[in-house]
CSV table of C-alpha atoms in Angstrom, one decimal:
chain,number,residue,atom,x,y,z
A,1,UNK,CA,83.3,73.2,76.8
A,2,UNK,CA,84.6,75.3,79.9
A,3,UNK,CA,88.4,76.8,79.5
A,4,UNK,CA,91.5,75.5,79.6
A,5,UNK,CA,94.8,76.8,78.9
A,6,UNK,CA,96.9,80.3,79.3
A,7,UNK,CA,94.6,83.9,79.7
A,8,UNK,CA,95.9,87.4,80.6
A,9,UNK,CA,93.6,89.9,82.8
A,10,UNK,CA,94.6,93.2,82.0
A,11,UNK,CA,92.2,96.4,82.7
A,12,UNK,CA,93.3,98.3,79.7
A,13,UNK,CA,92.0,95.8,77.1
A,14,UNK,CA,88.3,94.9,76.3
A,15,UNK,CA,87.4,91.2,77.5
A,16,UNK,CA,87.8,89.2,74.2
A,17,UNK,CA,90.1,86.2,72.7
A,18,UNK,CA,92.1,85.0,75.9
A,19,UNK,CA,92.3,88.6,77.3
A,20,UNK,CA,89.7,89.5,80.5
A,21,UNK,CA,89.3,92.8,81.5
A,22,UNK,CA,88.3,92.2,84.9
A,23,UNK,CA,88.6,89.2,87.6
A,24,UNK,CA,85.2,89.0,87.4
A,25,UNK,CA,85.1,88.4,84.1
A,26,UNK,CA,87.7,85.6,84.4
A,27,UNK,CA,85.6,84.0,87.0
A,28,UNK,CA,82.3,84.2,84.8
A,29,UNK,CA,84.0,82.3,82.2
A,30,UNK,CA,84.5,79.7,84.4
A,31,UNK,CA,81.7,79.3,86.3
A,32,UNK,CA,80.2,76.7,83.3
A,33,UNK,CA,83.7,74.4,84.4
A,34,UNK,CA,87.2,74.1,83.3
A,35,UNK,CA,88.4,71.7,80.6
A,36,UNK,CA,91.8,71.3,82.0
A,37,UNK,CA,94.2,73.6,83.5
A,38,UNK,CA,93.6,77.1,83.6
A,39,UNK,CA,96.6,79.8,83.8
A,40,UNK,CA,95.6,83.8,84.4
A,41,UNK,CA,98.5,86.1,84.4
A,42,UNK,CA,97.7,89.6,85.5
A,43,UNK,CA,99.0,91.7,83.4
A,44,UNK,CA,102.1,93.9,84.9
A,45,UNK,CA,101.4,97.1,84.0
A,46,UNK,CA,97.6,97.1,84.4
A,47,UNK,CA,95.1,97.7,87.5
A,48,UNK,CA,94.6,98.5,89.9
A,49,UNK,CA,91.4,96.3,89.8
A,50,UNK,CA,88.8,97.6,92.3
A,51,UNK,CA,86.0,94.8,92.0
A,52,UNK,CA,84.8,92.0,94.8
A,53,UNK,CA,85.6,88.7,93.6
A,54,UNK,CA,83.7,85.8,94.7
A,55,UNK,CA,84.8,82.3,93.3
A,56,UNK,CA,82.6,79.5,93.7
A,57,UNK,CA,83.7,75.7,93.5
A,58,UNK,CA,84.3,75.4,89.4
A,59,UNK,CA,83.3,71.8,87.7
A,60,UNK,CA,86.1,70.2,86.6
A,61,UNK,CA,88.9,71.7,89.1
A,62,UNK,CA,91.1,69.4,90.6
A,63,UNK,CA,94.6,68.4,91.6
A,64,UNK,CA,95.1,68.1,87.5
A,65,UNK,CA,92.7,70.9,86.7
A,66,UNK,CA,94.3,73.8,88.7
A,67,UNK,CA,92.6,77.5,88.6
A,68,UNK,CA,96.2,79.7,89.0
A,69,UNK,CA,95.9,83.4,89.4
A,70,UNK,CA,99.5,84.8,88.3
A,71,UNK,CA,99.1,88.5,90.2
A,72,UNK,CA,102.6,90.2,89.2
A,73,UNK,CA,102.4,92.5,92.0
A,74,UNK,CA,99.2,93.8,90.6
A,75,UNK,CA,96.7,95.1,93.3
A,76,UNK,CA,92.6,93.8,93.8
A,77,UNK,CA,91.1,96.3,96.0
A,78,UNK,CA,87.1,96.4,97.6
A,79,UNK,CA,85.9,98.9,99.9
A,80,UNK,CA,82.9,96.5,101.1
A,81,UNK,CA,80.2,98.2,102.9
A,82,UNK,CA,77.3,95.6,103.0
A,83,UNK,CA,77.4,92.6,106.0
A,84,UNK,CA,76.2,90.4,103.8
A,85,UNK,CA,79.3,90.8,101.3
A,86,UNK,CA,82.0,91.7,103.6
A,87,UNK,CA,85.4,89.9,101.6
A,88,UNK,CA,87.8,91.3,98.9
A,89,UNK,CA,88.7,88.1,97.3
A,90,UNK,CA,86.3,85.0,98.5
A,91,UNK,CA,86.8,81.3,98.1
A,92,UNK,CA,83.2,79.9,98.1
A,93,UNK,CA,84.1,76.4,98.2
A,94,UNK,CA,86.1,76.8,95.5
A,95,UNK,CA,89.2,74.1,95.2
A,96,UNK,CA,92.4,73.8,93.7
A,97,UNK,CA,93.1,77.9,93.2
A,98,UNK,CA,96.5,78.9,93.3
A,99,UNK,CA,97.3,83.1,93.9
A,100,UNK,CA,100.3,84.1,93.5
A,101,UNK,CA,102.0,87.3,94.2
A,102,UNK,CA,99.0,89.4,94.5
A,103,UNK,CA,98.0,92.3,96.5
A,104,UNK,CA,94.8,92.0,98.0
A,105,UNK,CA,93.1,95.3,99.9
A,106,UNK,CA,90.1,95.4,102.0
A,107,UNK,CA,88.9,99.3,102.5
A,108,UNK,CA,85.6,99.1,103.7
A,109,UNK,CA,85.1,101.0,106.8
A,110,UNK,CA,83.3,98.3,108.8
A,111,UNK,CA,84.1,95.1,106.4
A,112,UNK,CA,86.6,94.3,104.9
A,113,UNK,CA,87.2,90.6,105.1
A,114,UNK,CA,90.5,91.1,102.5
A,115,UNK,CA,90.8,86.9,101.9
A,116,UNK,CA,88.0,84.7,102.9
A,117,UNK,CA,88.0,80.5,102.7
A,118,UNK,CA,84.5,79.4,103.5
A,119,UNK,CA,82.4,76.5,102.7
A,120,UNK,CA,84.8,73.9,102.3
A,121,UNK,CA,87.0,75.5,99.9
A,122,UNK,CA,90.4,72.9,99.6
A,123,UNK,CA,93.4,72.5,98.5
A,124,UNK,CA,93.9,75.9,97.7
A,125,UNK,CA,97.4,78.0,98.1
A,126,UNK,CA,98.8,81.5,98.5
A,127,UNK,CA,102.4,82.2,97.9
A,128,UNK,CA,104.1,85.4,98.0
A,129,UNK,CA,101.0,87.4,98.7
A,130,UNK,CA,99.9,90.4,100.9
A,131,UNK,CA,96.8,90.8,102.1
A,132,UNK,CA,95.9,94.6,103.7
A,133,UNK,CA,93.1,95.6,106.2
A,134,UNK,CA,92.7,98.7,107.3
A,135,UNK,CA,94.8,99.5,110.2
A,136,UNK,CA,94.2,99.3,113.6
A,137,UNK,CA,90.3,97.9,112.4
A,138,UNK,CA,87.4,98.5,115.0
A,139,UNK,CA,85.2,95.6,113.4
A,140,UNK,CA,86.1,91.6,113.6
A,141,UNK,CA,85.3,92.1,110.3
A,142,UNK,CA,88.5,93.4,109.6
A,143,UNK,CA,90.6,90.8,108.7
A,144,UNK,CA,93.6,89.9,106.2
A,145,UNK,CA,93.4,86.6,105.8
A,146,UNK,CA,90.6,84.1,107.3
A,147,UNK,CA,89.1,80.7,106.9
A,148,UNK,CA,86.1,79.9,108.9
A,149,UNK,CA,82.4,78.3,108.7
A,150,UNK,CA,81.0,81.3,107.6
A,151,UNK,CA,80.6,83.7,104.6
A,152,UNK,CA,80.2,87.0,106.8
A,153,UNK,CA,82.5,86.3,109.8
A,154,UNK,CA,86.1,85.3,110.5
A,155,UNK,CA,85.8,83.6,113.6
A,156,UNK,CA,82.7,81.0,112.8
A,157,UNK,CA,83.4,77.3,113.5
A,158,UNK,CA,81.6,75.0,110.6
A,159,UNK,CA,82.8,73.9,107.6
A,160,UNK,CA,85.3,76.1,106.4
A,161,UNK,CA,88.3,74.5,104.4
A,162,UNK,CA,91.3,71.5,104.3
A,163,UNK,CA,94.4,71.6,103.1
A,164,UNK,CA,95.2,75.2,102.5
A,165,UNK,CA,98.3,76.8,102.2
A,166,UNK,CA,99.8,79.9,102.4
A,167,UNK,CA,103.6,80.6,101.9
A,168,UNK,CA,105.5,83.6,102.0
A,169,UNK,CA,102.3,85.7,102.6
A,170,UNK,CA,102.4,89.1,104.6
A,171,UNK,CA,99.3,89.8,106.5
A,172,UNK,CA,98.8,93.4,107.3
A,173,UNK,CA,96.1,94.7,110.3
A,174,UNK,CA,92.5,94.7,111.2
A,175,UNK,CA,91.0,93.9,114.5
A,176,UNK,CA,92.1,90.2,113.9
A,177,UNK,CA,95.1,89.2,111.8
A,178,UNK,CA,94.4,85.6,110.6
A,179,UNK,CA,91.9,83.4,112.0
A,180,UNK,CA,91.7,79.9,110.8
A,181,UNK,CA,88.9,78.0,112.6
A,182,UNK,CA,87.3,75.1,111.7
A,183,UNK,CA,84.4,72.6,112.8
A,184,UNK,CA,83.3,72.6,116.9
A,185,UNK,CA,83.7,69.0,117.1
């Protein structure tokens, strides 16, 4: 039976009941499927959370089945420093996530892909987010916000992602602001 209902993450209490420490730990619970809609409100006195999350598509997701991510202003901060694993917060052809009001950082000195849609992650949406690179980046992969055909670059036509949105989101830096590219042909 995969989740369903209301969670909290909050980094001051030990993952157990409907509490996660971690938004990795919220994304490992799921990774077995969702049994309906699933709710996780960041706690608004916790953090910051200085972990890279990947989320992968998640059985049972849909446009009934949401996956929201209620930030409260909180902050999710990586300092990437491998190619292979350049993003902050990565949609991995996940579907039907909703963030809202989170800060996402990228710190990494050569990587820092700070949002990154790949692999035809849908109908997924942003509101009210910000999403920091480091400033004036030196790498294209240094990017706020991307969605492209590739895991490890920004700018790679394939199959990246339909129907996204993002609303009321404030993209800060990097060599390249927000690149949305999708198939050649």
């Amino acid at each position: 039976i995969g989740l369903a209902g209301t969670y909290t993450i909050n980094s001051a209490v030990s993952t157990g009941g409907t509490n996660f420490q971690t938004f990795g730990a919220a994304v490992s619970a799921m990774t077995c499927g969702i049994a309906g809609p699933v709710i996780f409100n960041v706690d608004n006195a916790s953090g910051p959370y200085n972990e890279q999350v990947s989320i992968p598509q998640i059985i049972g997701s849909s446009s009934v089945n949401t996956i929201t991510f209620n930030g409260n202003g909180r902050t999710l901060t990586y300092g990437a420093t491998l190619s292979t694993a350049p993003a902050t917060l990565e949609l991995n052809g996940a579907d039907y996530i909703t963030v809202n009001d989170l800060v996402v950082a990228g710190t990494g000195v050569t990587y820092a892909l700070v949002c990154h849609l790949w692999n035809q992650a849908d109908n997924n949406s942003f509101n009210n987010c910000t999403f920091n690179a480091p400033v004036n980046g030196t790498s294209t992969t240094m990017v706020p916000f991307s969605i492209s055909g590739s895991a490890t670059a920004a700018t790679t036509s394939g199959v990246s992602g339909n129907n996204n949105v993002v609303n009321g989101c404030t993209m800060f830096s990097g060599y390249y602001n927000t690149c949305l590219v999708g198939n050649s042909a």
